[in-house]
Short mmCIF file of C-alpha atoms in Angstrom, two decimals:
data_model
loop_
_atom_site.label_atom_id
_atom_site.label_comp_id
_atom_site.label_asym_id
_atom_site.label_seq_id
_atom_site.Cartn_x
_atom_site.Cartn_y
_atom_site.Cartn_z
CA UNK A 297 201.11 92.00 131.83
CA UNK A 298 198.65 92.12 129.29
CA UNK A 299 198.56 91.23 125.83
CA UNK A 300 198.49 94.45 124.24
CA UNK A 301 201.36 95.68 126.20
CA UNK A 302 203.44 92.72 125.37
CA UNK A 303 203.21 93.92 121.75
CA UNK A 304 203.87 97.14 122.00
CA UNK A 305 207.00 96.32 123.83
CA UNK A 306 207.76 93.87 121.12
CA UNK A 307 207.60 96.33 118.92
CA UNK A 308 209.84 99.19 120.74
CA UNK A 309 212.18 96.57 121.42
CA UNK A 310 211.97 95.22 117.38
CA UNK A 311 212.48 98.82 116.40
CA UNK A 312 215.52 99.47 118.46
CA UNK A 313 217.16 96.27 117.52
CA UNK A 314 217.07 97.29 114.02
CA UNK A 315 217.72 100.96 114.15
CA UNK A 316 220.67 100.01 116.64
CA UNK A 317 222.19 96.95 114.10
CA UNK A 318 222.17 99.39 111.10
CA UNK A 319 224.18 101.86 112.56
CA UNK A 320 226.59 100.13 114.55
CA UNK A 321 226.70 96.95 112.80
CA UNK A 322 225.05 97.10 109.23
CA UNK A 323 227.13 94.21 107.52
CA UNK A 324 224.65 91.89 110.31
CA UNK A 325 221.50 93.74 108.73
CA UNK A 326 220.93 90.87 105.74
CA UNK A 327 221.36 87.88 107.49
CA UNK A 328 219.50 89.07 110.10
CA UNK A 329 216.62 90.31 108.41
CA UNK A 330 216.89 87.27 106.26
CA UNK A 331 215.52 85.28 109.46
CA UNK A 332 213.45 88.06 110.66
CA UNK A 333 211.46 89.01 107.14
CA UNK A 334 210.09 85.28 106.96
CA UNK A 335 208.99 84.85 110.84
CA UNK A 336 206.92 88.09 110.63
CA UNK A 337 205.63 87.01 107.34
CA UNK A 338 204.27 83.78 108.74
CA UNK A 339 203.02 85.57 112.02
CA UNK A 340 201.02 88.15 109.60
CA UNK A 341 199.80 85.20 107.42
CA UNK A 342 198.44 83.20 110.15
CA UNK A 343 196.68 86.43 111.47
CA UNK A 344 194.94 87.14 108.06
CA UNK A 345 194.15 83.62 107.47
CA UNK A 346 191.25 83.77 110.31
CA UNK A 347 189.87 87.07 108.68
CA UNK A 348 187.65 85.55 106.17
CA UNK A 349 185.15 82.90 108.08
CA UNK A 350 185.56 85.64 111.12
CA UNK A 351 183.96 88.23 108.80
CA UNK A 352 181.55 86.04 107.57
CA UNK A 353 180.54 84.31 110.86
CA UNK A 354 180.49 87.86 112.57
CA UNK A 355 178.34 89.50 109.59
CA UNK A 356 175.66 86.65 110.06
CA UNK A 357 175.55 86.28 113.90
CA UNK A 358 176.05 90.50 113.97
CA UNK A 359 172.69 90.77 111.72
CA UNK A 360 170.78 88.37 113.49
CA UNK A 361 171.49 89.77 117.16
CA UNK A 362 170.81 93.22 115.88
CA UNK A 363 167.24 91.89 113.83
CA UNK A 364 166.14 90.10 117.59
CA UNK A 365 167.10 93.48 119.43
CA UNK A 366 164.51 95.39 117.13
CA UNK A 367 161.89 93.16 117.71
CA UNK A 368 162.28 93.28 121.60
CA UNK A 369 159.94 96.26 121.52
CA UNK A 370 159.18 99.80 120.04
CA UNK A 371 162.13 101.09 122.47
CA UNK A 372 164.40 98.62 121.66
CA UNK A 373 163.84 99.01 118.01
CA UNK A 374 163.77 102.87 117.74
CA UNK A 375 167.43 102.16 119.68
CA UNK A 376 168.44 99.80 116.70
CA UNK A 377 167.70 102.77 114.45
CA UNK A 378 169.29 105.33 116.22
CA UNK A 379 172.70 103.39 117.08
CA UNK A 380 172.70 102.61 113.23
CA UNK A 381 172.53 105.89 111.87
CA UNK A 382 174.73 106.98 114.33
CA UNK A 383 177.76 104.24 113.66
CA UNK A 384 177.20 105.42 109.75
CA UNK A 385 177.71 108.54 110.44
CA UNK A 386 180.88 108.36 112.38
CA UNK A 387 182.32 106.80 109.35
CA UNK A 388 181.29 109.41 106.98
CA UNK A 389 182.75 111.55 108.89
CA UNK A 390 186.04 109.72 109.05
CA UNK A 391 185.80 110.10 105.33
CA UNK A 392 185.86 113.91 105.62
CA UNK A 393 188.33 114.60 108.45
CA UNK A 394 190.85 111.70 107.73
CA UNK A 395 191.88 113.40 104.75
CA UNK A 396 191.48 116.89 106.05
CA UNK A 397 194.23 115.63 109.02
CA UNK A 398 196.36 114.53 106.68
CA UNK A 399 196.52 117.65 104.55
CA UNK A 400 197.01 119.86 107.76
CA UNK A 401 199.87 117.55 109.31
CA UNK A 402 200.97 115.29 106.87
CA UNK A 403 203.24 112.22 106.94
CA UNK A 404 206.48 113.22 106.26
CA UNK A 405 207.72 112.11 102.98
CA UNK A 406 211.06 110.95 103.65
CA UNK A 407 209.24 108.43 106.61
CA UNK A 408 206.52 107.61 104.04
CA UNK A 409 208.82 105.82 101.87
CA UNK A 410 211.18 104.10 104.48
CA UNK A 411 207.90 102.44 105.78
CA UNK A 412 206.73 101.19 102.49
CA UNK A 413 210.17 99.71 101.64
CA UNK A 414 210.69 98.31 104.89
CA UNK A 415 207.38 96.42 105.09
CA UNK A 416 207.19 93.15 103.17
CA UNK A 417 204.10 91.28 101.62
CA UNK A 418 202.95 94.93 100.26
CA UNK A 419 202.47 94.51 96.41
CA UNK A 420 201.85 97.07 93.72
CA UNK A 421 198.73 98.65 93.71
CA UNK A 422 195.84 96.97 90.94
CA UNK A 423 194.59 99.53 88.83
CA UNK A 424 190.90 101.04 89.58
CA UNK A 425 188.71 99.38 87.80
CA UNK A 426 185.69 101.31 85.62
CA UNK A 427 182.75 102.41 87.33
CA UNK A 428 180.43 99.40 85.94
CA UNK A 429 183.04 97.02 85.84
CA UNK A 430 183.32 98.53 89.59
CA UNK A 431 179.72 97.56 90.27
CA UNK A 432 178.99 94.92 87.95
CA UNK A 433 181.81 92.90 90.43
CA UNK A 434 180.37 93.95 93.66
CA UNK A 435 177.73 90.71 92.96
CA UNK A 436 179.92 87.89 92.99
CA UNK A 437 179.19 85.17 90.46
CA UNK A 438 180.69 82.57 92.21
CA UNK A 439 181.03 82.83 96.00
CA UNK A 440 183.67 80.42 96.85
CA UNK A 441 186.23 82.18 94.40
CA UNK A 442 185.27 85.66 95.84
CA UNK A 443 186.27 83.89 99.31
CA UNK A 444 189.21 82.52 99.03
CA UNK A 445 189.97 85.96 96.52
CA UNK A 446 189.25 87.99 99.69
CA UNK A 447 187.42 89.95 97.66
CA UNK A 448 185.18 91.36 100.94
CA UNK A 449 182.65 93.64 99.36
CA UNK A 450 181.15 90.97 97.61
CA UNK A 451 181.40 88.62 100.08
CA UNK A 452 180.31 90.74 102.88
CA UNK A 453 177.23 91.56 100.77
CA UNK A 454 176.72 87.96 100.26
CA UNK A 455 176.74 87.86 104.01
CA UNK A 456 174.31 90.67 104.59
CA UNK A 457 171.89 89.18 101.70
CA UNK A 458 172.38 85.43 103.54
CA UNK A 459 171.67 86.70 107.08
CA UNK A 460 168.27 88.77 106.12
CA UNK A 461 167.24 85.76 104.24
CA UNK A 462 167.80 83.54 107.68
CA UNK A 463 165.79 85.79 109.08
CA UNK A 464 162.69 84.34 106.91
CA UNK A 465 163.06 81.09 107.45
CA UNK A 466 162.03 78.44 110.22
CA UNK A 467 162.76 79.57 113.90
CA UNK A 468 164.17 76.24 114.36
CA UNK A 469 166.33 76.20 111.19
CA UNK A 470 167.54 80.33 111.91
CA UNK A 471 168.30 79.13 115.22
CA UNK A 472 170.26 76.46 114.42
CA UNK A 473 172.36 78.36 111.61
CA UNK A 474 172.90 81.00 113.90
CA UNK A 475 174.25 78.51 116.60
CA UNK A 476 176.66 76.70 113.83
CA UNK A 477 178.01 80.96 112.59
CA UNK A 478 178.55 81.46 116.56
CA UNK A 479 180.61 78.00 116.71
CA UNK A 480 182.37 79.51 113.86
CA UNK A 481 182.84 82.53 115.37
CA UNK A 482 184.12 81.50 118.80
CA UNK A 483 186.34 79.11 117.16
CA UNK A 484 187.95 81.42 115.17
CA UNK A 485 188.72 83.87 118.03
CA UNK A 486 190.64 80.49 119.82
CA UNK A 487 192.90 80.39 116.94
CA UNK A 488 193.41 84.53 116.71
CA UNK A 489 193.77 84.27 120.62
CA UNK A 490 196.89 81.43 120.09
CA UNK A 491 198.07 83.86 117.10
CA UNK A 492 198.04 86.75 119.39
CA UNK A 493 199.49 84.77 121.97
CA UNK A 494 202.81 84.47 119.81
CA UNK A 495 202.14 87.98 118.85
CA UNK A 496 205.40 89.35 120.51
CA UNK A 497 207.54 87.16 118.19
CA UNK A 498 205.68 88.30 115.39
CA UNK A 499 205.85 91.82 115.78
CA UNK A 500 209.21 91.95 117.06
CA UNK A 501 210.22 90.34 114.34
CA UNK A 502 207.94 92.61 111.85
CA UNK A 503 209.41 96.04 113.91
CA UNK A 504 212.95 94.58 113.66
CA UNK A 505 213.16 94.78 109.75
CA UNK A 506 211.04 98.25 109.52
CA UNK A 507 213.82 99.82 112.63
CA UNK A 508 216.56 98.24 110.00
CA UNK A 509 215.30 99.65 107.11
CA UNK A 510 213.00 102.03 108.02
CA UNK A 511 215.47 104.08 111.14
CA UNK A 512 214.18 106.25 113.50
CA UNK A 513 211.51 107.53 110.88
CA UNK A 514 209.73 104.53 111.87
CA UNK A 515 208.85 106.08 115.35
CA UNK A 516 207.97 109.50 113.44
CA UNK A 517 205.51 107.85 110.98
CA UNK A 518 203.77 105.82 114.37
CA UNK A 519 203.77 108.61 116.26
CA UNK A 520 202.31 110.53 113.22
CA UNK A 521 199.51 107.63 112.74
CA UNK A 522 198.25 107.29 116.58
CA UNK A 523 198.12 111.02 116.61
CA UNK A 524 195.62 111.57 112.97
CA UNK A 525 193.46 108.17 114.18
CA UNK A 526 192.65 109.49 118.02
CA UNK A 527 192.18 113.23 116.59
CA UNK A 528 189.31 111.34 114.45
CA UNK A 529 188.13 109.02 117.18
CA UNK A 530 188.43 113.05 119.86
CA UNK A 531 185.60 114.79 117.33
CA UNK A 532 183.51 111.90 117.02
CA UNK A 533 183.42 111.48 120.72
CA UNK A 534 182.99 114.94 120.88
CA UNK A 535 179.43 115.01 119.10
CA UNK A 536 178.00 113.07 121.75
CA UNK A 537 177.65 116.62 124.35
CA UNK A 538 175.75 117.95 121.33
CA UNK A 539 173.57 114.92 120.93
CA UNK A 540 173.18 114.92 124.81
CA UNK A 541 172.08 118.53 125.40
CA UNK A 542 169.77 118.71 121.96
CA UNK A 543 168.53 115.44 121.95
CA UNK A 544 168.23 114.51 125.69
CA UNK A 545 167.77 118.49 126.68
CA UNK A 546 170.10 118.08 129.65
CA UNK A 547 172.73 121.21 130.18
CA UNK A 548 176.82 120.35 129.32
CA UNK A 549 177.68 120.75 132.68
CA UNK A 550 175.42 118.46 133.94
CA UNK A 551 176.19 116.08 131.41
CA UNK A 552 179.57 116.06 131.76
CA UNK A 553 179.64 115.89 135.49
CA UNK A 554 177.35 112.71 134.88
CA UNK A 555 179.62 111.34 132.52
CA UNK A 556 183.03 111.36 134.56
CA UNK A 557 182.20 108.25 136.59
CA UNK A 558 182.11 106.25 133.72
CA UNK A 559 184.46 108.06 131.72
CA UNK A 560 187.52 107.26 134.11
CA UNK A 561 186.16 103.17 133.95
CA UNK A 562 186.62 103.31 130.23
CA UNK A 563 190.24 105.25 130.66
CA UNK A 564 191.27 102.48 133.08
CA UNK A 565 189.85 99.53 131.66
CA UNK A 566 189.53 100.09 127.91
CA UNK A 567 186.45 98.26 128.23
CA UNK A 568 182.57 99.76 127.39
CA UNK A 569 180.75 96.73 129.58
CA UNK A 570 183.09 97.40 132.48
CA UNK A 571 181.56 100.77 132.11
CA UNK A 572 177.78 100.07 132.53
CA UNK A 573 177.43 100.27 136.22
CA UNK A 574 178.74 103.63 136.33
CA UNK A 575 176.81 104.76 133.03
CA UNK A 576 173.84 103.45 134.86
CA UNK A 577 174.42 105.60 137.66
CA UNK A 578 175.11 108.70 135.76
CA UNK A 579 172.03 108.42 133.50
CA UNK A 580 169.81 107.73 136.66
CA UNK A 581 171.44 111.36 138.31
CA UNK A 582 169.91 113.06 134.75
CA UNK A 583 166.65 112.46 135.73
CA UNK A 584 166.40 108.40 133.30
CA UNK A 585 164.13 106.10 134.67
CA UNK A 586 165.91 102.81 135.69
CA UNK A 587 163.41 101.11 133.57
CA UNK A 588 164.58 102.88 130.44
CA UNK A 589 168.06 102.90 131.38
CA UNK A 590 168.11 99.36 131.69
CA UNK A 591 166.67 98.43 127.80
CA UNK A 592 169.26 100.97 126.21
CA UNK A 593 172.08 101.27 127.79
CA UNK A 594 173.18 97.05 127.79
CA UNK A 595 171.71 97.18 124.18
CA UNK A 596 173.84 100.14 123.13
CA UNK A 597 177.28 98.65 125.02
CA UNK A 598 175.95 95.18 122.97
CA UNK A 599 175.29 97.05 119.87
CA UNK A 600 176.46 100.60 119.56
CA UNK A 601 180.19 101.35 118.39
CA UNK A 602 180.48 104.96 117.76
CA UNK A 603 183.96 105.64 117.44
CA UNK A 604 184.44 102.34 115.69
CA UNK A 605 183.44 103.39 112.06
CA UNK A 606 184.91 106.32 111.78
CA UNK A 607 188.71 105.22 113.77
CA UNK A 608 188.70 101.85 111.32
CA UNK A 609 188.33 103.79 108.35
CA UNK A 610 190.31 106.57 109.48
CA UNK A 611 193.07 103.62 109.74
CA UNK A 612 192.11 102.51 106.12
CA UNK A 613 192.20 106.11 104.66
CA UNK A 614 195.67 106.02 106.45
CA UNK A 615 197.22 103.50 104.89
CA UNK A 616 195.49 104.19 101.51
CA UNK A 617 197.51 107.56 101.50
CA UNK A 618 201.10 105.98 103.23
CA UNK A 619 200.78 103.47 99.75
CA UNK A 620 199.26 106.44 97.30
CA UNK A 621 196.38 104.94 96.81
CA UNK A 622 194.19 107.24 95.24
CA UNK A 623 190.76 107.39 96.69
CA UNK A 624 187.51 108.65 94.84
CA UNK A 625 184.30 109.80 95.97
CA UNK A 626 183.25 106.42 94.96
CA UNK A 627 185.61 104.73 96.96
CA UNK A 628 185.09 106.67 100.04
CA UNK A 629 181.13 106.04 100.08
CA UNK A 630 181.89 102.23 99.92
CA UNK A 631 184.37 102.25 102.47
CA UNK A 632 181.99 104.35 105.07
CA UNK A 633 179.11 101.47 104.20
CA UNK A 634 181.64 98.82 104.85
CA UNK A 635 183.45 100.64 107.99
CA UNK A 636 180.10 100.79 109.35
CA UNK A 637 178.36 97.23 108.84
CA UNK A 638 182.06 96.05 109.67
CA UNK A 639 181.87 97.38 113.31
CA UNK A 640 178.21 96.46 113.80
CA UNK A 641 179.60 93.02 113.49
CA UNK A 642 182.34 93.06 115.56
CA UNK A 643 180.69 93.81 118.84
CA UNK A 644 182.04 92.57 122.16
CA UNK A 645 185.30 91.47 120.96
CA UNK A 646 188.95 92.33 122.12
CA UNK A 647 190.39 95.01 121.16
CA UNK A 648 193.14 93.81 119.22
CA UNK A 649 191.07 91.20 117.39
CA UNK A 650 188.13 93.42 116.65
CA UNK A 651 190.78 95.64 114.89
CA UNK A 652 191.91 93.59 112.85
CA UNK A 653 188.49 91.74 111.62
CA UNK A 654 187.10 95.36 110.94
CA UNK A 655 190.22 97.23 109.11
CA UNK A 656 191.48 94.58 107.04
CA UNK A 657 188.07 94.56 104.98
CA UNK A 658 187.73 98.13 104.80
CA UNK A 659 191.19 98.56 103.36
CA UNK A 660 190.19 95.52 100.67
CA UNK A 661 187.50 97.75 100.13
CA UNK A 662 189.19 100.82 99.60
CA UNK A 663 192.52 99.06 97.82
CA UNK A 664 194.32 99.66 100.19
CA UNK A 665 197.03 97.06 101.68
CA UNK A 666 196.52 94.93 104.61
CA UNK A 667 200.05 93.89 105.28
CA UNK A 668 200.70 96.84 107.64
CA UNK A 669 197.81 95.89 110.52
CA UNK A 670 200.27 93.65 111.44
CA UNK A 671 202.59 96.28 112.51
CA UNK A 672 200.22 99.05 113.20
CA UNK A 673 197.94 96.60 115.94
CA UNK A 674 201.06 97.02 118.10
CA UNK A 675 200.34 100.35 118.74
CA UNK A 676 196.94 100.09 118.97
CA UNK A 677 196.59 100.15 122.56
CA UNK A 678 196.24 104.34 122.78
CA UNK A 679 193.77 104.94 119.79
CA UNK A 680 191.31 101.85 122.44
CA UNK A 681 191.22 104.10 125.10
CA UNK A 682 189.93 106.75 123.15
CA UNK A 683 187.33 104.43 120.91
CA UNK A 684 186.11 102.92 124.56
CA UNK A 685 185.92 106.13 125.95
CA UNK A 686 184.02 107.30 123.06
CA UNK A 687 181.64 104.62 122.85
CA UNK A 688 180.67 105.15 126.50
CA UNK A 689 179.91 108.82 125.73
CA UNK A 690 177.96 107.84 122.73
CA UNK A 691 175.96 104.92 125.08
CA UNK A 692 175.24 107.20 127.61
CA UNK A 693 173.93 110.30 125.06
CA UNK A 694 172.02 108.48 122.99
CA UNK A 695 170.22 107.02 126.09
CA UNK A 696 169.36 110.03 127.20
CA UNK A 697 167.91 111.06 124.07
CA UNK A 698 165.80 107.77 123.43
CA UNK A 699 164.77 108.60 127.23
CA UNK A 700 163.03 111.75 126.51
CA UNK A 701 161.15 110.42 123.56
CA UNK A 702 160.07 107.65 126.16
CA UNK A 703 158.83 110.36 128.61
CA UNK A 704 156.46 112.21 125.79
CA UNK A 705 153.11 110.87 124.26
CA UNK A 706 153.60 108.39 121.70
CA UNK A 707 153.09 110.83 118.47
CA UNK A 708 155.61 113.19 119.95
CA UNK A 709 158.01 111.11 120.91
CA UNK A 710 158.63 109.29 117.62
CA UNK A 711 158.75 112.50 116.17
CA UNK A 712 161.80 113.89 118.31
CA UNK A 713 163.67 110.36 117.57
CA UNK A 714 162.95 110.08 113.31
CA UNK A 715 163.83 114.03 113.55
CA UNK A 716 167.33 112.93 115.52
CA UNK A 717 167.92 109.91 113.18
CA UNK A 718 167.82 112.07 110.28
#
């Protein structure tokens, strides 16, 4: 059985337990919960306390896999462009149709407000702060304090600023540092993978005082969040038979018959790199020369996370407006920059980890509380297949189009691909 679906069972089972002991025996509810509240609370804690080096490390190792991709070669670096413009705009438009969702079907009120008094470790909201006060804080005086703050804007810009400046300095050195932020890395995913591991505990234990507290509403309101994050994640995967035909100039039925192979991997596996061989094969029947095929499509399964961006902050704008959070203009153009250098970081990781190391940030980001991922990764097993079957569709069309801008003369063909990036 596999991890994911040991938590969600947790939580079904957590759920029931406490929807079940407040109905038929509700003088138990205390004491249990009372045992309950503090086990998910240290479960959650020891989940968030691997976020901060793991966003760092990922940031740094994320900008310096992505610099050495562009500077494999005028393909591989128009690719670089293209996937990045592409993963920004899936989370601006996460910004747009998160909100939109949630006006058309909202939450309904009555679960909205069991949920945030059932969940624990969920403080009142800080005040927004004035627009310079705003920015004057995104550059953090001291770095350390902004750390161990969690304050992730500034430190993820700190991270962005330290990995470009690696990128200047002595091959040795950069490869070195970038060695030491990989050790980092894979060391922190060994302690999220023994977190996870215990998972099932955790949530069950999380799930057991939300059922208690929360009732059968707490189904509604999960039901109600799977349902606004894969519509997001459906339009953004969507766009990619748009990109396909315009920018590769193949016809949508032939694209989507190509697609299929791969499409049913993704469904199956939940994994984009599973994927390749049959993405492979389906750009080769659309008339892509192996040679191309082979530069873009491992660079965009390595690189490119199209759905990412706009499902993470979809989750973040989610949460924001389950807590009333109000969100500005403002707010919603930093969380798109962050959704999207957040999941150019976390490439190749599990599911469940990934989600975690890219959400919580963009909720800091956003104000939003990050005490529910503990409870909402439980369920996060449906709103992977549609990101991994996204991605694939977003690998395979943007190959295509970088393929036809590889098959014209030079002037032309940089043409069609700024023109697409734009």
């Amino acid at each position: 059985m596999s991890q994911s679906t040991r938590i969600l069972l947790a939580l079904i089972a957590g759920l029931l337990v406490g929807i079940v002991l407040a109905a038929y025996a509700p003088e138990s509810v205390d004491p249990v919960i009372s045992v309950a509240q503090p086990v998910g609370q240290a479960w959650l804690n020891a989940l968030q306390m691997t976020i901060v080096p793991l966003v760092f490390s990922l940031l740094v190792t994320g900008v310096a896999a992505t610099a050495k991709a562009a500077q494999a070669g005028r393909l591989a670096g128009r690719a670089v462009a293209l996937y990045v413009t592409v993963m920004v705009a899936s989370a601006l438009s996460a910004a747009f149709l998160t909100p939109l969702f949630l006006g058309l079907v909202p939450l309904p009120t009555e679960s909205a407000a069991a949920l945030r008094a059932a969940l624990t470790g969920v403080g009142p909201n800080p005040p927004v702060p004035p627009l310079g006060e705003f920015l004057s804080g995104i550059i953090p005086n001291n770095i350390i304090k902004t750390t161990a703050d969690s304050n992730f804007l500034s430190m993820i810009i700190f991270a962005l600023i330290f990995a470009f400046a690696l990128m200047r300095i002595d091959v040795e050195l950069r490869e070195l540092l970038v060695r030491v932020f990989t050790a980092v890395r894979d060391t922190m995913l060994v302690v999220i993978g023994w977190v996870l591991w215990v998972g099932p505990l955790g949530v069950f234990a999380l799930a057991l005082v939300v059922g208690a507290r929360a009732g059968s509403g707490a189904f509604h309101a999960l039901v109600h969040y799977i349902l606004i994050v894969v519509a997001v994640g459906l339009v953004v995967t969507l766009c990619a038979y748009p990109m396909a035909m315009f920018g590769g100039r193949v016809s949508l039925a032939r694209f989507s018959r190509a697609a299929l192979p791969s499409q049913a991997v993704a469904v199956s596996t939940q994994s984009s790199l599973a994927s390749l061989p049959a993405m492979l094969a389906g750009a080769q029947s659309l008339g892509t020369h192996v040679t191309t095929a082979g530069v873009t499509l491992p660079l965009a399964v390595a690189l490119l996370r199209a759905t990412g961006p706009a499902m993470n902050f979809a989750v973040a704008i989610y949460i924001a407006h389950w807590f009333g959070v109000p969100l500005s203009l403002g707010t919603l153009a930093v969380g798109t920059l962050v959704a999207a250098l957040m999941s150019l970081g976390a490439v190749s990781l599990p599911g469940t980890v990934s989600y975690v190391s890219s959400v919580a940030p963009v909720c800091a980001a956003i104000g939003a509380p990050t005490a529910p991922l503990g409870l909402l990764v439980a369920v996060e097993t449906l709103p992977d297949i549609m990101r991994t079957l996204g991605n694939v569709m977003w690998d395979l069309a943007t190959t295509l189009t970088l393929a036809r801008g590889e098959q014209m003369p030079g002037d032309e063909a940089d043409t069609l691909v700024e023109h697409m990036i734009d």
